[in-house]
mmCIF file of C-alpha atoms and ligand atoms in Angstrom:
data_model
loop_
_atom_site.group_PDB
_atom_site.id
_atom_site.type_symbol
_atom_site.label_atom_id
_atom_site.label_comp_id
_atom_site.label_asym_id
_atom_site.label_seq_id
_atom_site.Cartn_x
_atom_site.Cartn_y
_atom_site.Cartn_z
ATOM 1 C CA MET A 1 -23.707 -19.202 1.527
ATOM 2 C CA ILE A 2 -20.116 -19.991 2.333
ATOM 3 C CA ILE A 3 -18.096 -21.057 -0.683
ATOM 4 C CA ARG A 4 -14.642 -22.301 0.094
ATOM 5 C CA ARG A 5 -11.994 -23.579 -2.228
ATOM 6 C CA PRO A 6 -10.440 -26.862 -1.090
ATOM 7 C CA PRO A 7 -6.950 -26.363 0.326
ATOM 8 C CA ASP A 8 -3.893 -27.473 -1.643
ATOM 9 C CA ILE A 9 -3.199 -30.283 0.774
ATOM 10 C CA ALA A 10 -5.853 -32.553 2.254
ATOM 11 C CA SER A 11 -6.720 -31.526 5.802
ATOM 12 C CA SER A 12 -5.809 -35.007 7.000
ATOM 13 C CA GLU A 13 -2.219 -34.093 6.201
ATOM 14 C CA ILE A 14 -2.204 -30.822 8.101
ATOM 15 C CA THR A 15 -1.715 -31.982 11.705
ATOM 16 C CA PRO A 16 0.915 -32.607 12.836
ATOM 17 C CA GLU A 17 2.875 -30.524 10.367
ATOM 18 C CA GLN A 18 6.297 -31.886 9.634
ATOM 19 C CA VAL A 19 9.081 -29.836 8.144
ATOM 20 C CA TYR A 20 12.647 -30.548 7.200
ATOM 21 C CA VAL A 21 14.354 -27.749 9.062
ATOM 22 C CA ASP A 22 17.284 -25.938 7.568
ATOM 23 C CA ARG A 23 20.007 -24.312 9.651
ATOM 24 C CA ARG A 24 19.375 -20.953 7.996
ATOM 25 C CA SER A 25 15.779 -20.943 9.102
ATOM 26 C CA PHE A 26 14.886 -18.476 11.845
ATOM 27 C CA ILE A 27 12.918 -21.027 13.776
ATOM 28 C CA ARG A 28 13.435 -22.650 17.101
ATOM 29 C CA LEU A 29 11.708 -25.269 19.193
ATOM 30 C CA ALA A 30 9.533 -24.436 22.152
ATOM 31 C CA ALA A 31 11.150 -25.095 25.534
ATOM 32 C CA ALA A 32 9.246 -28.358 25.944
ATOM 33 C CA GLY A 33 11.113 -30.241 23.269
ATOM 34 C CA ALA A 34 14.226 -28.135 22.980
ATOM 35 C CA ALA A 35 17.694 -28.266 24.455
ATOM 36 C CA GLY A 36 17.885 -24.774 25.899
ATOM 37 C CA ALA A 37 15.079 -22.453 26.927
ATOM 38 C CA ALA A 38 17.027 -19.298 27.737
ATOM 39 C CA MET A 39 17.070 -16.936 24.768
ATOM 40 C CA THR A 40 18.057 -13.321 24.748
ATOM 41 C CA PRO A 41 15.385 -11.253 23.036
ATOM 42 C CA GLY A 42 16.007 -10.846 19.348
ATOM 43 C CA SER A 43 18.981 -13.152 19.281
ATOM 44 C CA LEU A 44 19.433 -15.643 16.503
ATOM 45 C CA SER A 45 21.560 -17.897 18.662
ATOM 46 C CA ALA A 46 21.522 -21.563 17.812
ATOM 47 C CA LEU A 47 20.529 -22.377 21.387
ATOM 48 C CA GLY A 48 17.251 -24.233 21.349
ATOM 49 C CA ARG A 49 17.162 -24.344 17.599
ATOM 50 C CA PRO A 50 16.745 -27.640 15.825
ATOM 51 C CA SER A 51 19.787 -29.035 14.094
ATOM 52 C CA ARG A 52 19.940 -29.726 10.385
ATOM 53 C CA GLY A 53 17.780 -32.598 9.331
ATOM 54 C CA GLN A 54 15.699 -32.698 12.507
ATOM 55 C CA GLN A 55 11.968 -33.122 11.958
ATOM 56 C CA VAL A 56 9.958 -30.399 13.654
ATOM 57 C CA ARG A 57 6.252 -29.773 14.002
ATOM 58 C CA PHE A 58 5.190 -26.200 13.269
ATOM 59 C CA GLU A 59 3.108 -26.216 16.440
ATOM 60 C CA ASP A 60 6.297 -26.668 18.467
ATOM 61 C CA MET A 61 8.028 -23.621 17.067
ATOM 62 C CA GLU A 62 8.519 -20.270 18.711
ATOM 63 C CA SER A 63 9.433 -16.768 17.651
ATOM 64 C CA GLU A 64 12.857 -15.424 18.543
ATOM 65 C CA LEU A 65 11.311 -13.976 21.696
ATOM 66 C CA GLY A 66 10.080 -17.350 22.840
ATOM 67 C CA GLU A 67 6.434 -16.823 21.909
ATOM 68 C CA PRO A 68 4.524 -19.854 20.632
ATOM 69 C CA VAL A 69 3.145 -19.772 17.095
ATOM 70 C CA ASN A 70 -0.533 -19.105 16.593
ATOM 71 C CA SER A 71 -2.674 -21.929 15.278
ATOM 72 C CA TYR A 72 -3.278 -22.419 11.567
ATOM 73 C CA GLU A 73 -6.943 -21.757 12.301
ATOM 74 C CA GLU A 74 -6.232 -18.381 13.942
ATOM 75 C CA ILE A 75 -3.836 -17.296 11.198
ATOM 76 C CA THR A 76 -6.287 -18.134 8.413
ATOM 77 C CA THR A 77 -9.618 -16.940 9.850
ATOM 78 C CA TYR A 78 -8.761 -13.498 11.284
ATOM 79 C CA ASN A 79 -7.420 -11.459 8.369
ATOM 80 C CA ASN A 80 -7.178 -8.062 6.759
ATOM 81 C CA PHE A 81 -7.612 -8.274 2.989
ATOM 82 C CA TYR A 82 -9.988 -5.528 1.892
ATOM 83 C CA GLU A 83 -10.214 -6.967 -1.622
ATOM 84 C CA PHE A 84 -12.460 -9.584 0.004
ATOM 85 C CA GLY A 85 -14.297 -7.290 2.433
ATOM 86 C CA THR A 86 -13.447 -5.160 5.452
ATOM 87 C CA GLY A 87 -14.442 -7.618 8.213
ATOM 88 C CA LYS A 88 -11.859 -9.898 9.815
ATOM 89 C CA SER A 89 -13.719 -13.056 8.759
ATOM 90 C CA ASP A 90 -14.569 -11.752 5.251
ATOM 91 C CA PRO A 91 -11.321 -12.878 3.583
ATOM 92 C CA ALA A 92 -11.719 -16.512 4.695
ATOM 93 C CA ARG A 93 -15.412 -16.433 3.794
ATOM 94 C CA ASN A 94 -15.207 -14.609 0.449
ATOM 95 C CA SER A 95 -11.908 -15.644 -1.121
ATOM 96 C CA GLY A 96 -13.044 -19.065 -2.339
ATOM 97 C CA PRO A 97 -13.608 -18.016 -5.974
ATOM 98 C CA PHE A 98 -10.126 -16.442 -6.219
ATOM 99 C CA LYS A 99 -7.730 -18.341 -8.517
ATOM 100 C CA PRO A 100 -4.064 -18.019 -7.529
ATOM 101 C CA LYS A 101 -3.017 -20.339 -10.386
ATOM 102 C CA PRO A 102 -1.856 -19.649 -13.009
ATOM 103 C CA TRP A 103 -0.074 -16.487 -11.868
ATOM 104 C CA THR A 104 2.251 -13.994 -13.514
ATOM 105 C CA VAL A 105 4.707 -11.656 -11.786
ATOM 106 C CA THR A 106 6.227 -8.646 -13.542
ATOM 107 C CA VAL A 107 9.512 -7.053 -12.492
ATOM 108 C CA GLU A 108 10.075 -3.650 -14.098
ATOM 109 C CA GLY A 109 11.552 -0.196 -13.688
ATOM 110 C CA HIS A 110 15.168 0.681 -12.940
ATOM 111 C CA VAL A 111 16.702 -2.801 -13.207
ATOM 112 C CA ALA A 112 19.111 -4.369 -15.681
ATOM 113 C CA LYS A 113 17.005 -7.529 -15.833
ATOM 114 C CA PRO A 114 13.289 -6.771 -16.000
ATOM 115 C CA GLY A 115 10.920 -9.579 -16.876
ATOM 116 C CA GLU A 116 7.508 -11.148 -16.809
ATOM 117 C CA TYR A 117 7.419 -14.630 -15.312
ATOM 118 C CA HIS A 118 5.075 -17.476 -14.626
ATOM 119 C CA LEU A 119 5.132 -17.847 -10.850
ATOM 120 C CA GLU A 120 6.924 -21.214 -11.044
ATOM 121 C CA ASP A 121 9.745 -19.665 -13.110
ATOM 122 C CA PHE A 122 9.811 -16.596 -10.889
ATOM 123 C CA LEU A 123 10.328 -18.771 -7.802
ATOM 124 C CA ALA A 124 12.699 -21.316 -9.343
ATOM 125 C CA PRO A 125 16.023 -19.620 -8.434
ATOM 126 C CA TYR A 126 15.201 -19.223 -4.743
ATOM 127 C CA LYS A 127 15.405 -21.511 -1.759
ATOM 128 C CA LEU A 128 12.313 -21.403 0.442
ATOM 129 C CA GLU A 129 12.809 -21.212 4.215
ATOM 130 C CA ASP A 130 10.457 -21.429 7.168
ATOM 131 C CA ARG A 131 10.691 -18.476 9.520
ATOM 132 C CA VAL A 132 8.617 -17.682 12.575
ATOM 133 C CA TYR A 133 7.821 -13.957 12.563
ATOM 134 C CA ARG A 134 5.695 -11.788 14.777
ATOM 135 C CA MET A 135 3.286 -9.565 12.837
ATOM 136 C CA ARG A 136 1.825 -6.414 14.405
ATOM 137 C CA CYS A 137 -1.223 -4.850 12.752
ATOM 138 C CA VAL A 138 -1.681 -1.082 13.033
ATOM 139 C CA GLU A 139 -5.032 -1.939 14.675
ATOM 140 C CA ALA A 140 -3.126 -3.234 17.749
ATOM 141 C CA TRP A 141 -3.459 -6.991 17.313
ATOM 142 C CA SER A 142 -0.565 -9.294 16.664
ATOM 143 C CA VAL A 143 0.061 -12.845 15.559
ATOM 144 C CA VAL A 144 3.052 -15.222 15.424
ATOM 145 C CA VAL A 145 3.300 -17.064 12.122
ATOM 146 C CA PRO A 146 5.551 -19.725 10.597
ATOM 147 C CA TRP A 147 5.843 -18.219 7.118
ATOM 148 C CA ARG A 148 7.504 -19.967 4.190
ATOM 149 C CA GLY A 149 9.350 -17.786 1.718
ATOM 150 C CA PHE A 150 12.653 -16.317 0.605
ATOM 151 C CA PRO A 151 14.454 -13.026 1.256
ATOM 152 C CA LEU A 152 13.293 -10.181 -0.970
ATOM 153 C CA ALA A 153 17.010 -9.268 -0.997
ATOM 154 C CA ASP A 154 17.724 -12.345 -3.152
ATOM 155 C CA LEU A 155 15.326 -11.089 -5.810
ATOM 156 C CA VAL A 156 16.667 -7.529 -5.674
ATOM 157 C CA LYS A 157 20.212 -8.787 -6.185
ATOM 158 C CA ARG A 158 19.173 -11.013 -9.060
ATOM 159 C CA VAL A 159 17.426 -8.346 -11.144
ATOM 160 C CA GLU A 160 20.341 -5.886 -10.776
ATOM 161 C CA PRO A 161 18.873 -2.508 -9.809
ATOM 162 C CA THR A 162 20.458 0.533 -11.432
ATOM 163 C CA GLY A 163 21.626 3.609 -9.498
ATOM 164 C CA SER A 164 18.206 5.210 -9.993
ATOM 165 C CA ALA A 165 16.389 2.451 -8.094
ATOM 166 C CA LYS A 166 15.748 4.062 -4.709
ATOM 167 C CA PHE A 167 12.450 2.366 -3.805
ATOM 168 C CA LEU A 168 10.389 -0.721 -4.627
ATOM 169 C CA GLU A 169 6.691 -0.547 -5.376
ATOM 170 C CA LEU A 170 4.722 -3.800 -5.021
ATOM 171 C CA THR A 171 1.221 -4.110 -6.431
ATOM 172 C CA THR A 172 -1.720 -6.428 -5.719
ATOM 173 C CA VAL A 173 -3.762 -7.976 -8.524
ATOM 174 C CA VAL A 174 -7.039 -6.328 -9.637
ATOM 175 C CA ARG A 175 -9.809 -8.873 -10.253
ATOM 176 C CA PRO A 176 -13.190 -7.521 -9.186
ATOM 177 C CA ASP A 177 -14.826 -10.654 -10.662
ATOM 178 C CA GLU A 178 -13.037 -12.800 -8.069
ATOM 179 C CA MET A 179 -12.484 -10.188 -5.359
ATOM 180 C CA VAL A 180 -15.821 -8.961 -4.170
ATOM 181 C CA GLY A 181 -14.337 -6.094 -2.123
ATOM 182 C CA GLN A 182 -12.868 -4.525 -5.255
ATOM 183 C CA ARG A 183 -16.392 -3.811 -6.521
ATOM 184 C CA TYR A 184 -16.505 -1.056 -3.874
ATOM 185 C CA ARG A 185 -14.169 1.894 -3.530
ATOM 186 C CA VAL A 186 -13.300 1.346 0.129
ATOM 187 C CA LEU A 187 -9.673 1.748 -0.975
ATOM 188 C CA GLU A 188 -8.070 2.808 -4.234
ATOM 189 C CA TRP A 189 -7.325 -0.307 -6.264
ATOM 190 C CA PRO A 190 -4.872 -1.715 -6.883
ATOM 191 C CA TYR A 191 -3.546 -1.941 -3.328
ATOM 192 C CA LEU A 192 0.105 -1.007 -3.439
ATOM 193 C CA GLU A 193 2.975 -0.789 -1.019
ATOM 194 C CA GLY A 194 6.543 0.431 -1.057
ATOM 195 C CA LEU A 195 9.898 -0.055 0.629
ATOM 196 C CA ARG A 196 13.101 1.916 0.477
ATOM 197 C CA ILE A 197 15.796 -0.135 -1.277
ATOM 198 C CA ASP A 198 17.811 -0.679 1.924
ATOM 199 C CA GLU A 199 14.671 -1.938 3.662
ATOM 200 C CA ALA A 200 13.948 -4.258 0.755
ATOM 201 C CA THR A 201 17.427 -5.746 1.037
ATOM 202 C CA ASN A 202 17.328 -6.163 4.819
ATOM 203 C CA PRO A 203 17.562 -9.931 5.402
ATOM 204 C CA LEU A 204 14.302 -9.923 7.418
ATOM 205 C CA ALA A 205 12.099 -8.790 4.518
ATOM 206 C CA LEU A 206 10.490 -11.892 3.065
ATOM 207 C CA LEU A 207 8.580 -12.734 -0.086
ATOM 208 C CA VAL A 208 6.150 -15.340 1.209
ATOM 209 C CA THR A 209 4.532 -18.244 -0.624
ATOM 210 C CA GLY A 210 3.312 -20.326 2.302
ATOM 211 C CA VAL A 211 2.325 -20.725 5.912
ATOM 212 C CA TYR A 212 2.618 -23.805 8.155
ATOM 213 C CA GLY A 213 4.546 -25.463 5.343
ATOM 214 C CA ARG A 214 1.595 -25.237 2.940
ATOM 215 C CA ASP A 215 0.866 -22.905 0.044
ATOM 216 C CA LEU A 216 -0.701 -19.627 1.196
ATOM 217 C CA PRO A 217 -4.466 -19.806 1.436
ATOM 218 C CA ASN A 218 -6.240 -17.104 -0.565
ATOM 219 C CA GLN A 219 -7.126 -15.073 2.534
ATOM 220 C CA ASN A 220 -3.447 -14.720 3.476
ATOM 221 C CA GLY A 221 -2.390 -13.422 0.055
ATOM 222 C CA ALA A 222 -1.952 -16.358 -2.300
ATOM 223 C CA PRO A 223 0.168 -17.033 -4.163
ATOM 224 C CA LEU A 224 2.822 -14.425 -3.248
ATOM 225 C CA ARG A 225 2.910 -11.719 -0.571
ATOM 226 C CA LEU A 226 5.340 -9.600 1.353
ATOM 227 C CA ILE A 227 6.161 -9.778 5.073
ATOM 228 C CA VAL A 228 8.163 -6.996 6.704
ATOM 229 C CA PRO A 229 8.073 -7.978 10.374
ATOM 230 C CA TRP A 230 9.349 -4.712 11.910
ATOM 231 C CA LYS A 231 6.588 -2.706 10.188
ATOM 232 C CA TYR A 232 2.830 -2.575 10.648
ATOM 233 C CA GLY A 233 0.984 -5.355 8.865
ATOM 234 C CA PHE A 234 -0.352 -3.181 6.069
ATOM 235 C CA LYS A 235 3.113 -3.075 4.480
ATOM 236 C CA GLY A 236 2.694 -6.825 3.836
ATOM 237 C CA VAL A 237 1.005 -6.455 0.469
ATOM 238 C CA LYS A 238 -0.816 -9.589 -0.700
ATOM 239 C CA SER A 239 -1.317 -11.377 -4.036
ATOM 240 C CA ILE A 240 1.541 -9.487 -5.712
ATOM 241 C CA VAL A 241 1.573 -9.178 -9.523
ATOM 242 C CA LYS A 242 4.109 -6.401 -10.008
ATOM 243 C CA ILE A 243 7.402 -5.323 -8.446
ATOM 244 C CA ARG A 244 8.617 -2.001 -9.801
ATOM 245 C CA PHE A 245 11.957 -0.349 -9.016
ATOM 246 C CA VAL A 246 11.430 3.408 -8.877
ATOM 247 C CA GLU A 247 13.277 6.604 -8.074
ATOM 248 C CA GLU A 248 10.523 8.347 -6.086
ATOM 249 C CA MET A 249 8.916 7.213 -2.835
ATOM 250 C CA PRO A 250 5.755 5.306 -3.870
ATOM 251 C CA ARG A 251 2.400 6.543 -2.608
ATOM 252 C CA ASN A 252 1.340 3.406 -0.738
ATOM 253 C CA THR A 253 -2.367 2.745 -0.387
ATOM 254 C CA TRP A 254 -3.012 3.652 3.255
ATOM 255 C CA TRP A 255 -0.822 6.745 3.132
ATOM 256 C CA ALA A 256 -2.605 7.925 -0.025
ATOM 257 C CA MET A 257 -5.929 7.198 1.673
ATOM 258 C CA ASN A 258 -5.194 9.083 4.891
ATOM 259 C CA ALA A 259 -1.792 10.733 5.242
ATOM 260 C CA ARG A 260 -2.590 12.027 8.721
ATOM 261 C CA GLU A 261 -3.040 8.489 10.082
ATOM 262 C CA TYR A 262 -0.661 6.353 7.999
ATOM 263 C CA GLY A 263 2.861 7.111 6.825
ATOM 264 C CA PHE A 264 5.220 5.540 4.332
ATOM 265 C CA PHE A 265 7.581 3.910 6.819
ATOM 266 C CA ALA A 266 4.989 2.423 9.198
ATOM 267 C CA ASN A 267 7.673 1.075 11.537
ATOM 268 C CA VAL A 268 6.149 -0.474 14.638
ATOM 269 C CA ASN A 269 6.681 2.189 17.311
ATOM 270 C CA PRO A 270 4.992 2.134 20.736
ATOM 271 C CA GLU A 271 5.984 5.786 21.238
ATOM 272 C CA VAL A 272 4.147 7.174 18.231
ATOM 273 C CA SER A 273 0.394 6.901 18.667
ATOM 274 C CA HIS A 274 -2.007 6.543 15.805
ATOM 275 C CA PRO A 275 -4.162 9.734 15.903
ATOM 276 C CA ARG A 276 -7.135 7.674 17.146
ATOM 277 C CA TRP A 277 -5.469 5.152 19.464
ATOM 278 C CA SER A 278 -2.267 4.369 21.335
ATOM 279 C CA GLN A 279 0.230 1.939 19.824
ATOM 280 C CA ALA A 280 1.807 1.093 23.195
ATOM 281 C CA HIS A 281 0.024 -2.235 23.590
ATOM 282 C CA GLU A 282 -1.309 -5.042 21.477
ATOM 283 C CA ARG A 283 -3.462 -8.127 21.812
ATOM 284 C CA ARG A 284 -2.087 -11.406 20.498
ATOM 285 C CA LEU A 285 -4.675 -13.487 18.638
ATOM 286 C CA GLY A 286 -5.908 -16.153 21.049
ATOM 287 C CA GLU A 287 -5.029 -14.168 24.191
ATOM 288 C CA LEU A 288 -7.025 -11.825 26.400
ATOM 289 C CA ARG A 289 -4.188 -9.993 28.142
ATOM 290 C CA ARG A 290 -2.537 -6.966 26.609
ATOM 291 C CA ARG A 291 1.120 -7.203 25.674
ATOM 292 C CA GLU A 292 3.502 -4.286 25.436
ATOM 293 C CA THR A 293 4.360 -3.386 21.867
ATOM 294 C CA LEU A 294 8.091 -3.458 21.220
ATOM 295 C CA MET A 295 10.057 -0.900 19.218
ATOM 296 C CA PHE A 296 10.396 -2.191 15.650
ATOM 297 C CA ASN A 297 8.223 -5.092 16.843
ATOM 298 C CA GLY A 298 11.289 -6.466 18.668
ATOM 299 C CA TYR A 299 13.517 -6.527 15.584
ATOM 300 C CA GLY A 300 15.496 -3.383 16.464
ATOM 301 C CA GLU A 301 18.854 -5.134 16.511
ATOM 302 C CA GLN A 302 18.446 -6.042 12.860
ATOM 303 C CA VAL A 303 16.755 -2.867 11.557
ATOM 304 C CA ALA A 304 17.260 0.199 13.795
ATOM 305 C CA HIS A 305 20.461 1.194 11.970
ATOM 306 C CA MET A 306 18.460 1.942 8.821
ATOM 307 C CA TYR A 307 16.634 4.769 10.584
ATOM 308 C CA ALA A 308 19.528 6.310 12.536
ATOM 309 C CA GLY A 309 19.216 10.090 12.433
ATOM 310 C CA MET A 310 15.626 10.053 11.159
ATOM 311 C CA ASP A 311 12.915 11.742 13.221
ATOM 312 C CA LEU A 312 10.553 8.791 13.743
ATOM 313 C CA HIS A 313 7.745 11.105 14.882
ATOM 314 C CA LYS A 314 7.878 12.833 11.512
ATOM 315 C CA TRP A 315 8.600 9.727 9.431
ATOM 316 C CA PHE A 316 5.992 7.427 11.003
HETATM 317 N N1 MTE B 401 -3.735 -6.416 -1.033
HETATM 318 C C1 MTE B 401 -3.848 -6.258 0.293
HETATM 319 N N2 MTE B 401 -2.806 -6.570 1.093
HETATM 320 C C2 MTE B 401 -2.918 -6.429 2.440
HETATM 321 C C3 MTE B 401 -4.108 -5.915 3.021
HETATM 322 C C4 MTE B 401 -5.199 -5.602 2.151
HETATM 323 O O1 MTE B 401 -6.287 -5.171 2.570
HETATM 324 N N3 MTE B 401 -5.042 -5.812 0.805
HETATM 325 N N4 MTE B 401 -4.179 -5.742 4.387
HETATM 326 C C5 MTE B 401 -2.889 -5.542 5.103
HETATM 327 C C6 MTE B 401 -3.051 -5.532 6.549
HETATM 328 S S1 MTE B 401 -3.755 -4.153 7.223
HETATM 329 C C7 MTE B 401 -2.568 -6.542 7.332
HETATM 330 S S2 MTE B 401 -2.615 -6.410 9.031
HETATM 331 C C8 MTE B 401 -2.025 -7.776 6.747
HETATM 332 C C9 MTE B 401 -2.766 -8.986 7.302
HETATM 333 O O2 MTE B 401 -2.174 -10.179 6.879
HETATM 334 P P1 MTE B 401 -2.823 -11.572 7.344
HETATM 335 O O3 MTE B 401 -4.275 -11.519 7.017
HETATM 336 O O4 MTE B 401 -2.100 -12.643 6.632
HETATM 337 O O5 MTE B 401 -2.635 -11.654 8.843
HETATM 338 O O6 MTE B 401 -2.135 -7.810 5.328
HETATM 339 C C10 MTE B 401 -1.853 -6.584 4.676
HETATM 340 N N5 MTE B 401 -1.856 -6.765 3.226
HETATM 341 MO MO1 MO B 402 -3.202 -4.161 9.481
#
């Protein structure tokens, strides 16, 4: 039997999605309704971007590379979230009983201002933005998503890391009663992920609370998840309960599981194959053709400098 929790907003309100677009948002209109269609890859030029106060439908947005967003349906029915099962449709099917409210987030470790917060208090200082990001899964599929969230950098700044804080470790909740996949040891629970502190403060790294202008559905990591668009999708840890500032590189889940196949950095790199398949191409959800995978998922301009001098074949 399929048990699904009703969404936060009635489905009658979902289409068309309206959003009050802010100038800081990394979103732009599709050529159809926009002023200019020519965009240089990766540029954040204002050309073709909506002006402040303009009402925009999420369906009409594009990524920086001019790719249309995937549908809400695609984004919320084809997921990886092993806490709810290993199949792509398992998270949507099995996450109904999960309760993302109330929620507590703990910030601890090498920071001047640690704390334990109700989610509402945790989020209060930050301004949410809508940003269209491409996501590339290590399994060679990709999806373009209008996420809603705020830069992880804003949080890092706020909690005042000490000199010993070299990495962040972010941890998913453990609730086998509500997360049927956690009753099996397919992975070590809790799922955890890590970023180096410079990666965590890169303006692209986003703490996400919503998609398509709505609260995250359970299958996408309600109520709080990470999105690091230049890295493989598994870095985007879902349903976060703890953010710890540490001195040592955290042993993230997939690396701990299989160090030969998954590394700590997990930067999207078409030149470094996974041991069992090439990473040179990808299939966008909703398309049949193969697309070429771009270095750093197309975000090189904003992130390549962080890895200058590193051997990316060794640090994959
Ligand atoms: N806690 C947790 N977070 C997770 C996963 C998971 O299994 N458990 N899967 C990861 C993988 S492999 C991917 S590709 C993305 C998928 O995010 P999406 O379902 O929103 O597209 O979530 C990541 N975050
Ligand atoms: Mo993934």
